[in-house]
Short mmCIF file of C-alpha atoms in Angstrom, two decimals:
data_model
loop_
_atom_site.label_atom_id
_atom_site.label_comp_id
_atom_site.label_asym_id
_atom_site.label_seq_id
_atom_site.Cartn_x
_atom_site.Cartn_y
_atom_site.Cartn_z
CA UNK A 186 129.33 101.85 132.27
CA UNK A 187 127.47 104.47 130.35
CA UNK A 188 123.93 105.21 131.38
CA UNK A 189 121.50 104.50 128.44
CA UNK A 190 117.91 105.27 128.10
CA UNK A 191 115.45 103.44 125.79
CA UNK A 192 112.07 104.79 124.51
CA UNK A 193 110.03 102.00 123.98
CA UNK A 194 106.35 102.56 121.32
CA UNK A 195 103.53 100.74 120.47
CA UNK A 196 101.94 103.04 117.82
CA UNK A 197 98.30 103.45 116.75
CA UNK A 198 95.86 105.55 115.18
CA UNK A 199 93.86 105.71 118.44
CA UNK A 200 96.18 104.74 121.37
CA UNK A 201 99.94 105.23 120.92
CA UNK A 202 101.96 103.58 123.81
CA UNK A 203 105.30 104.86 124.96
CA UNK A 204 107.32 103.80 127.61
CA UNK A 205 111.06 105.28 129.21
CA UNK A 206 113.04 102.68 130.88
CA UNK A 207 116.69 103.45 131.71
CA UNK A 208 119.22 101.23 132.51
CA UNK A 209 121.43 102.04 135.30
CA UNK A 210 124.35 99.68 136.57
CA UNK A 211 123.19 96.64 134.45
CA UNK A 212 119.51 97.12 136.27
CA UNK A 213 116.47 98.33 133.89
CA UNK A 214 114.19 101.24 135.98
CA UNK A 215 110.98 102.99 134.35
CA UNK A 216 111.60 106.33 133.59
CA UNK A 217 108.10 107.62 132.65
CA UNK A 218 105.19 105.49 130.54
CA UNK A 219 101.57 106.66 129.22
CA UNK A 220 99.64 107.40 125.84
CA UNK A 221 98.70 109.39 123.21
CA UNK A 222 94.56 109.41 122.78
CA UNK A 223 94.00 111.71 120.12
CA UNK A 224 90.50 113.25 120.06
CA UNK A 225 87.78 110.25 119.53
CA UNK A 226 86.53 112.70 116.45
CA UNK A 227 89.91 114.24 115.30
CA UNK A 228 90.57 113.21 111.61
CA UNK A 229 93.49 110.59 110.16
CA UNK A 230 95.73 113.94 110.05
CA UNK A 231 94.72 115.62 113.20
CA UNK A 232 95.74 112.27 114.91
CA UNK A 233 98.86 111.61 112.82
CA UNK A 234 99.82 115.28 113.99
CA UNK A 235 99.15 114.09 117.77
CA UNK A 236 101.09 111.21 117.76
CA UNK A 237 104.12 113.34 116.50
CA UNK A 238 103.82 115.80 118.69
CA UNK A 239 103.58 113.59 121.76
CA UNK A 240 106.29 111.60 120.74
CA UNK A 241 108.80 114.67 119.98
CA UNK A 242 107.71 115.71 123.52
CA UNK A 243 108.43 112.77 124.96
CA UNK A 244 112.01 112.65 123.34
CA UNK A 245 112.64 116.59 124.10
CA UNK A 246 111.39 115.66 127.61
CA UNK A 247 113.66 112.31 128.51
CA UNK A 248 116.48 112.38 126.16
CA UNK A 249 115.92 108.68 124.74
CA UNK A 250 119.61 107.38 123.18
CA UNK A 251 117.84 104.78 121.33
CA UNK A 252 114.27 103.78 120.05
CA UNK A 253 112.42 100.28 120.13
CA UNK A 254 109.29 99.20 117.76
CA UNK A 255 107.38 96.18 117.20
CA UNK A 256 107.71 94.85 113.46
CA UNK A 257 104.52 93.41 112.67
CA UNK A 258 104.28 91.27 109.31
CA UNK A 259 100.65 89.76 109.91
CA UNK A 260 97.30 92.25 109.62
CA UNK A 261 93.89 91.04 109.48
CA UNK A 262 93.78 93.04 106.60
CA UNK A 263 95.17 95.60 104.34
CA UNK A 264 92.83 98.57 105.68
CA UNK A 265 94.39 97.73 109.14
CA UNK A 266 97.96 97.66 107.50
CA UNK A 267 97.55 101.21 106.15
CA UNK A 268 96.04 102.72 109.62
CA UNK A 269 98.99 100.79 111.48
CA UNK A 270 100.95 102.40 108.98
CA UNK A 271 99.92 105.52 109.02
CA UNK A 272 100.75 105.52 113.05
CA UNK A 273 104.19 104.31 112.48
CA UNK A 274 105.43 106.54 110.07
CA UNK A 275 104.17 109.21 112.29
CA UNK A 276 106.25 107.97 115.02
CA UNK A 277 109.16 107.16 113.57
CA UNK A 278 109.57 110.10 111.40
CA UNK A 279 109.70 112.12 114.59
CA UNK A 280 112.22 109.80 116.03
CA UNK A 281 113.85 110.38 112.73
CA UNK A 282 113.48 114.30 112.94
CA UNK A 283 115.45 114.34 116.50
CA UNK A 284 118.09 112.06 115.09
CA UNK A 285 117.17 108.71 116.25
CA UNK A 286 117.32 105.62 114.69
CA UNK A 287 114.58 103.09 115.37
CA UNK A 288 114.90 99.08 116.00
CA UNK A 289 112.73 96.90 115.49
CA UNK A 290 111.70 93.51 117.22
CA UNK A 291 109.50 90.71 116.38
CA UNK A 292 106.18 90.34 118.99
CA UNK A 293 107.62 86.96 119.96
CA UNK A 294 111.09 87.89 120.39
CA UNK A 295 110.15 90.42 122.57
CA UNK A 296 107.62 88.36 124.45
CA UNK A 297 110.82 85.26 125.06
CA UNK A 298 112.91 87.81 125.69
CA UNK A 299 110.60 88.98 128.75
CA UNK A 300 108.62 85.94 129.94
CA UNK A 301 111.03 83.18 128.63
CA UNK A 302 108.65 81.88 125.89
CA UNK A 303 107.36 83.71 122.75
CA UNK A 304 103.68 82.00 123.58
CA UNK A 305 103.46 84.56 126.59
CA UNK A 306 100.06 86.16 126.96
CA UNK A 307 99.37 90.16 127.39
CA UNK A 308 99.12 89.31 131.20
CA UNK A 309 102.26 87.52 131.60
CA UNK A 310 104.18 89.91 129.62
CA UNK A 311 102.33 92.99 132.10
CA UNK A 312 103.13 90.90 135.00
CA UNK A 313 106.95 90.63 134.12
CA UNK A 314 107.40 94.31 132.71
CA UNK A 315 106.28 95.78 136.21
CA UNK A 316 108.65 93.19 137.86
CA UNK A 317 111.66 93.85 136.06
CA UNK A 318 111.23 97.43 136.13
CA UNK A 319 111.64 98.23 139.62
CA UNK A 320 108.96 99.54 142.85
CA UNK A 321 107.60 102.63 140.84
CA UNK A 322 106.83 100.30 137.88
CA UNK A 323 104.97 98.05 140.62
CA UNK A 324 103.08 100.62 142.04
CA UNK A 325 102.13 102.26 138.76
CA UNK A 326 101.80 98.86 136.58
CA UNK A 327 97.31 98.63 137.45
CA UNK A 328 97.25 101.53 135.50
CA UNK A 329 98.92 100.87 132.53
CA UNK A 330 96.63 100.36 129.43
CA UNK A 331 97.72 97.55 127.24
CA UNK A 332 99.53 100.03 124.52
CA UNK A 333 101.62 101.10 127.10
CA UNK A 334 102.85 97.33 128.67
CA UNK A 335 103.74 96.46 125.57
CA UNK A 336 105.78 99.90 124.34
CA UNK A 337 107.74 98.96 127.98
CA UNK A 338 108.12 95.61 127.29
CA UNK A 339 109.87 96.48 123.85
CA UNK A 340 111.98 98.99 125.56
CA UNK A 341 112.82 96.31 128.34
CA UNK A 342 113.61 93.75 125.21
CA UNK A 343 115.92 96.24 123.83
CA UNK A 344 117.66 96.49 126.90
CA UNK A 345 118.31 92.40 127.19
CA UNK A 346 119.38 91.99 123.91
CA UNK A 347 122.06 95.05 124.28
CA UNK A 348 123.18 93.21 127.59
CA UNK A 349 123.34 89.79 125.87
CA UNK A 350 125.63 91.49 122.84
CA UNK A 351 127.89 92.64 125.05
CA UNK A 352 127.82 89.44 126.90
CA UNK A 353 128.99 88.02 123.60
CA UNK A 354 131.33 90.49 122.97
CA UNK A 355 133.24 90.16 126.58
CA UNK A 356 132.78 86.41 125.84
CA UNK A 357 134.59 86.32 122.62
CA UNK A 358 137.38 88.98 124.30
CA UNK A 359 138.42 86.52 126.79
CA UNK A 360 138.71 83.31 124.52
CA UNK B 157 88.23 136.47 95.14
CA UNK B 158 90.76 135.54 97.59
CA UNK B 159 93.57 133.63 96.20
CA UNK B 160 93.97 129.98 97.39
CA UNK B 161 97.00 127.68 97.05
CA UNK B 162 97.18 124.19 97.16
CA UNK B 163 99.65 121.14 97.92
CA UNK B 164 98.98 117.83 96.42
CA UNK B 165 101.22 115.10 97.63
CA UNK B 166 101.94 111.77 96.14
CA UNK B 167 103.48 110.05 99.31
CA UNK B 168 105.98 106.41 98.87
CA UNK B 169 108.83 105.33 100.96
CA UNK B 170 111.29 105.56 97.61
CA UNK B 171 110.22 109.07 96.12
CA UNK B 172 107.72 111.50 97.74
CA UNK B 173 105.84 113.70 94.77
CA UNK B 174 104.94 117.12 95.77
CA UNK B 175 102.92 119.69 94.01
CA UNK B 176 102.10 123.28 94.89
CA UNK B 177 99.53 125.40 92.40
CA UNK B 178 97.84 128.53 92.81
CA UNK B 179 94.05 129.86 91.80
CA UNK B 180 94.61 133.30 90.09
CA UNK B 181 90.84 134.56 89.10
CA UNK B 182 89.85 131.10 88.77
CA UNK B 183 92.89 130.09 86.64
CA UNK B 184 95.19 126.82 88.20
CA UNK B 185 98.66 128.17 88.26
CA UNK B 186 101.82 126.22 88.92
CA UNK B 187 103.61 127.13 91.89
CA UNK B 188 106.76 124.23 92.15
CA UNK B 189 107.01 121.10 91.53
CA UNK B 190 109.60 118.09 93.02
CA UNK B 191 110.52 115.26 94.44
CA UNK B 192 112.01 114.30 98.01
CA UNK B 193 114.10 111.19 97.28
CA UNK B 194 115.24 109.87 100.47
CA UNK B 195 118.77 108.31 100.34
CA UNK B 196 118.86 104.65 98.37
CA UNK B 197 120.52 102.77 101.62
CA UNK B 198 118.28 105.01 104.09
CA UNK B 199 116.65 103.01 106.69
CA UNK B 200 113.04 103.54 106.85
CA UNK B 201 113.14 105.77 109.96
CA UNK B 202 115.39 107.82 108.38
CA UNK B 203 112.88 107.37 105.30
CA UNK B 204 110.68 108.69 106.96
CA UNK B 205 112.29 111.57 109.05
CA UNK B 206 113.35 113.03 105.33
CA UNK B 207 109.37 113.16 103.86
CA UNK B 208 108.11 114.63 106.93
CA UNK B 209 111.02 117.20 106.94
CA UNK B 210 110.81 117.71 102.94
CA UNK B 211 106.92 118.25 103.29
CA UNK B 212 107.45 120.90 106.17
CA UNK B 213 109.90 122.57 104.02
CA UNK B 214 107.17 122.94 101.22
CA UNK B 215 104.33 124.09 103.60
CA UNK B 216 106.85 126.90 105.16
CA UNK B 217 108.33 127.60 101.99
CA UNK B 218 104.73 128.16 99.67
CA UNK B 219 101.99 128.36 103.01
CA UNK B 220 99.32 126.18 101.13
CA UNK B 221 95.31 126.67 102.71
CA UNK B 222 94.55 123.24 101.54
CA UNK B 223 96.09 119.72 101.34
CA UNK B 224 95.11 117.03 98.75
CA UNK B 225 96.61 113.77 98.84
CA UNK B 226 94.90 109.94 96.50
CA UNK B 227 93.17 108.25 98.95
CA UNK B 228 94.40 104.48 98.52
CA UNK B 229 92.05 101.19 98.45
CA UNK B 230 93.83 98.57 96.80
CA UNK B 231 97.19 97.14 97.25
CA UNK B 232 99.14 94.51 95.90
CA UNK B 233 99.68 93.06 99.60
CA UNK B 234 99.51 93.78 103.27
CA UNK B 235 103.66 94.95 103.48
CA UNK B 236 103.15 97.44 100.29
CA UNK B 237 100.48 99.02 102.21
CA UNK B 238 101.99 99.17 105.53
CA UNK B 239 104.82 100.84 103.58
CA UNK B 240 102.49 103.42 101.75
CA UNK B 241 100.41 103.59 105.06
CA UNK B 242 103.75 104.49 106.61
CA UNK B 243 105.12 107.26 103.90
CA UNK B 244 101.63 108.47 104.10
CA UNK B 245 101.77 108.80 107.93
CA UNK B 246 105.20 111.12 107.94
CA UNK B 247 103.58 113.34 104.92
CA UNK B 248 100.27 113.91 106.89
CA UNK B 249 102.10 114.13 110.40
CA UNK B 250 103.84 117.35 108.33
CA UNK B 251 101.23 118.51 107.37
CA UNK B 252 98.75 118.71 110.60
CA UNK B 253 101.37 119.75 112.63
CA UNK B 254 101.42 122.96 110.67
CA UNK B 255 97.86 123.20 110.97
CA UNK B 256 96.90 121.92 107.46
CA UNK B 257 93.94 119.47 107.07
CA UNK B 258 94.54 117.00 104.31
CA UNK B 259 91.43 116.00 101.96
CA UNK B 260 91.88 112.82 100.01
CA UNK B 261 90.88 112.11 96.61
CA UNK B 262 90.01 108.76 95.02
CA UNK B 263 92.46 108.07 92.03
CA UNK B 264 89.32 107.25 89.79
CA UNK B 265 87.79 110.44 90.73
CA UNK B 266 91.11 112.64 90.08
CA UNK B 267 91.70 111.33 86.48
CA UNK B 268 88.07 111.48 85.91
CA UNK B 269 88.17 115.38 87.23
CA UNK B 270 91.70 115.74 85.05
CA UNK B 271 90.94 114.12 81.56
CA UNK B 272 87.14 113.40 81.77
CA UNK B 273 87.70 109.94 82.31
CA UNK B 274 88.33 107.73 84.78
CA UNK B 275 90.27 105.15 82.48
CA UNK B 276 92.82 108.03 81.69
CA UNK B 277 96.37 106.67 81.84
CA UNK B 278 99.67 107.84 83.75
CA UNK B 279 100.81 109.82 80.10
CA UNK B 280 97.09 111.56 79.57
CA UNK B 281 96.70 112.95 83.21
CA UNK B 282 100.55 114.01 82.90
CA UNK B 283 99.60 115.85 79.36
CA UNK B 284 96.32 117.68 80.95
CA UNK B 285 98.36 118.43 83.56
CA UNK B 286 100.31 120.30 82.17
CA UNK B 287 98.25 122.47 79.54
CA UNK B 288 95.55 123.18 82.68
CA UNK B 289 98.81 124.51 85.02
CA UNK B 290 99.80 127.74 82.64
CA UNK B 291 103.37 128.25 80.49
CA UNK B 292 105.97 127.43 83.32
CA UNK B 293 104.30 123.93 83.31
CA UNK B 294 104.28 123.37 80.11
CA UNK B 295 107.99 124.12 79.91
CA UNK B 296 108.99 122.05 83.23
CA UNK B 297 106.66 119.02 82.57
CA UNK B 298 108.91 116.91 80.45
CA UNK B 299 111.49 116.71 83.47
CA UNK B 300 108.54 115.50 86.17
CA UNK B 301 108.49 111.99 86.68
CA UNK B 302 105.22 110.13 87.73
CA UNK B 303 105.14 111.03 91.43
CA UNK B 304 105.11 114.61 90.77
CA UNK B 305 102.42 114.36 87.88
CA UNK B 306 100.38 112.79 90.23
CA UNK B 307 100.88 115.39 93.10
CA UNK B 308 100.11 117.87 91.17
CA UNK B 309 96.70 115.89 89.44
CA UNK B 310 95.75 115.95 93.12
CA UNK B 311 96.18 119.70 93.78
CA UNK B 312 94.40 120.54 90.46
CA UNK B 313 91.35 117.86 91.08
CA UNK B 314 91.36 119.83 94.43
CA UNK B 315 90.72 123.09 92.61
CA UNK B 316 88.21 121.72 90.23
CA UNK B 317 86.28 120.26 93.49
CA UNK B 318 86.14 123.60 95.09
CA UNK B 319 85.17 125.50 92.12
CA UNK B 320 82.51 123.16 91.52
CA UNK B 321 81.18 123.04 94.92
CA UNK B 322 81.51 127.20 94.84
CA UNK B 323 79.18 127.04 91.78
CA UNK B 324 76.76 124.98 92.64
CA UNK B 325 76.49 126.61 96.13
CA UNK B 326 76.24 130.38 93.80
CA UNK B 327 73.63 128.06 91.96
CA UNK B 328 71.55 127.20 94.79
CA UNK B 329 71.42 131.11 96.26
CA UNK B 330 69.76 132.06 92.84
CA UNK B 331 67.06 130.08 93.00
#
C-alpha cells in the first residue's frame, strides 16, 4: 500500500498549529509538529506573510500528499470570524500555491473520530493524539501547545476516515 | 519628487478587484486595472491559491511602494466574514511576502476622500474615479465592474492621504 503523508493545521493570527503524521502499513507515525508565532508586534500582514511562509516550508520540507483543516461555523463574533479568516486564507492559499487541495472536518467529527465521542475535551483529545501516534509522539507530546494537538489530531482524523473509506470500498468489493 | 505607485485591492472569494495608479508631479495616474476571477466550481483552497497568485503577479508585474486595501466592520453574518476574512488573508499573505505593508482604509473615509462625501454611492465614486485617474481611465472605466472601481478608490484615497499628510507636515516646518 502506498505511503501517504497528511499535514494537519490549526490556523491563527497568533499561533498557527501544524502537524506531519504519515501513515505507514495501516499505522499513523508523527512526522514533525510545531507553530508559527509571528512577532507579538508584527502587523495583520506581516503575520499573514508568516503563516505562509511557514506553511510553504513546511510543505517544501515534508512533501504532504494531502491537507486537513478544521471547519468552524460558530465565532463569538464577527471580528473573530474575520481574524480566523484572515489565518485561513493564508494557509490554504499556500496549500493551494503548491497544488494541494485542503479538507475540511467538523471539531466534533474529528474529536469522535479520535477519542470515540465528539464531547472529548482538549486533554483527552492530547492524550489520544500522542497515543496513536507512536513513541516519538509520546516523548514529544508535554510539549505540544494546544494549536499544535489539535492540527495532529485533524491530520490523525484524516487518516481514519481514509482507512474507513477504503474499508467500505473492500467491503462493498467482496459482497 | 520621487514617484510613488500604489495597489489598492478590493479582496472577495468570487472576484478579487485590483488597482495599480501612479503619482506623476502630484497627478494620480492609472497604471492597470482588473479582476482575478477564480474559476465558478473552484473550491475555496483553490479560491484562494488563485488571489494570492493573481496579487503576486500584480506586485512583480507594476512593483507598488504602498498597499491600500477597505478596512471592513460590518457584515451581514459571521460565514460572509469568515469568507471576506479569508479572501482578505490570501491578498495580504501576497502582499507581505513581497515585502509590501498593507494600510487599510475605512469605506466611509475613502468615498468621503473620493467625492467629498461619505454618502457617495457605488456610480459617484466610480465617476470621480475616473476623471481624477487621467485619459486612459476615462476611456477604460465603462468596462470596470464594481470590484475594480473600488480597488482603485482605495489606491487614489491612498494618494490623497499621503499628499495631505506631506502638506500638513511642509505646513508645520514653516511655522
Amino acid at each position: 500500500m502506498a505511503e501517504v503523508i497528511v499535514l494537519g493545521i490549526d490556523p491563527g493570527t497568533r499561533c498557527t498549529g501544524y502537524g506531519v503524521v504519515r501513515e505507514v502499513s495501516g499505522q499513523a507515525v508523527l512526522v514533525a509538529a510545531g507553530a508559527i508565532r509571528p512577532p507579538a508586534k508584527a502587523t495583520m500582514a506581516k503575520r499573514l506573510g508568516e503563516i505562509y511562509k511557514g506553511i510553504a516550508k513546511v510543505i517544501e520540507q515534508y512533501g504532504p500528499h494531502e491537507v486537513a483543516m478544521e471547519e468552524v461555523f460558530t465565532y463569538k463574533n464577527v471580528t473573530s470570524a474575520l481574524k480566523l479568516g484572515q489565518a485561513r486564507g493564508a494557509a490554504m492559499a499556500a496549500c493551494a500555491v503548491h497544488g494541494l487541495e485542503v479538507r475540511g472536518y467538523n471539531p466534533m467529527a474529528v474529536k469522535k473520530s479520535i477519542v470515540g465521542t465528539g464531547r472529548a475535551d482538549k486533554n483527552q483529545v492530547a492524550y489520544m493524539v500522542a497515543q496513536v501516534l507512536g513513541t516519538k509522539a509520546r516523548q514529544e507530546c508535554e510539549s505540544w501547545p494546544a494549536d499544535v494537538t489539535d492540527a495532529l489530531a485533524m491530520a490523525v482524523c484524516h487518516l481514519n476516515s481514509r482507512r474507513l473509506a477504503r474499508l467500505t470500498e473492500a467491503a462493498g468489493g467482496m459482497r
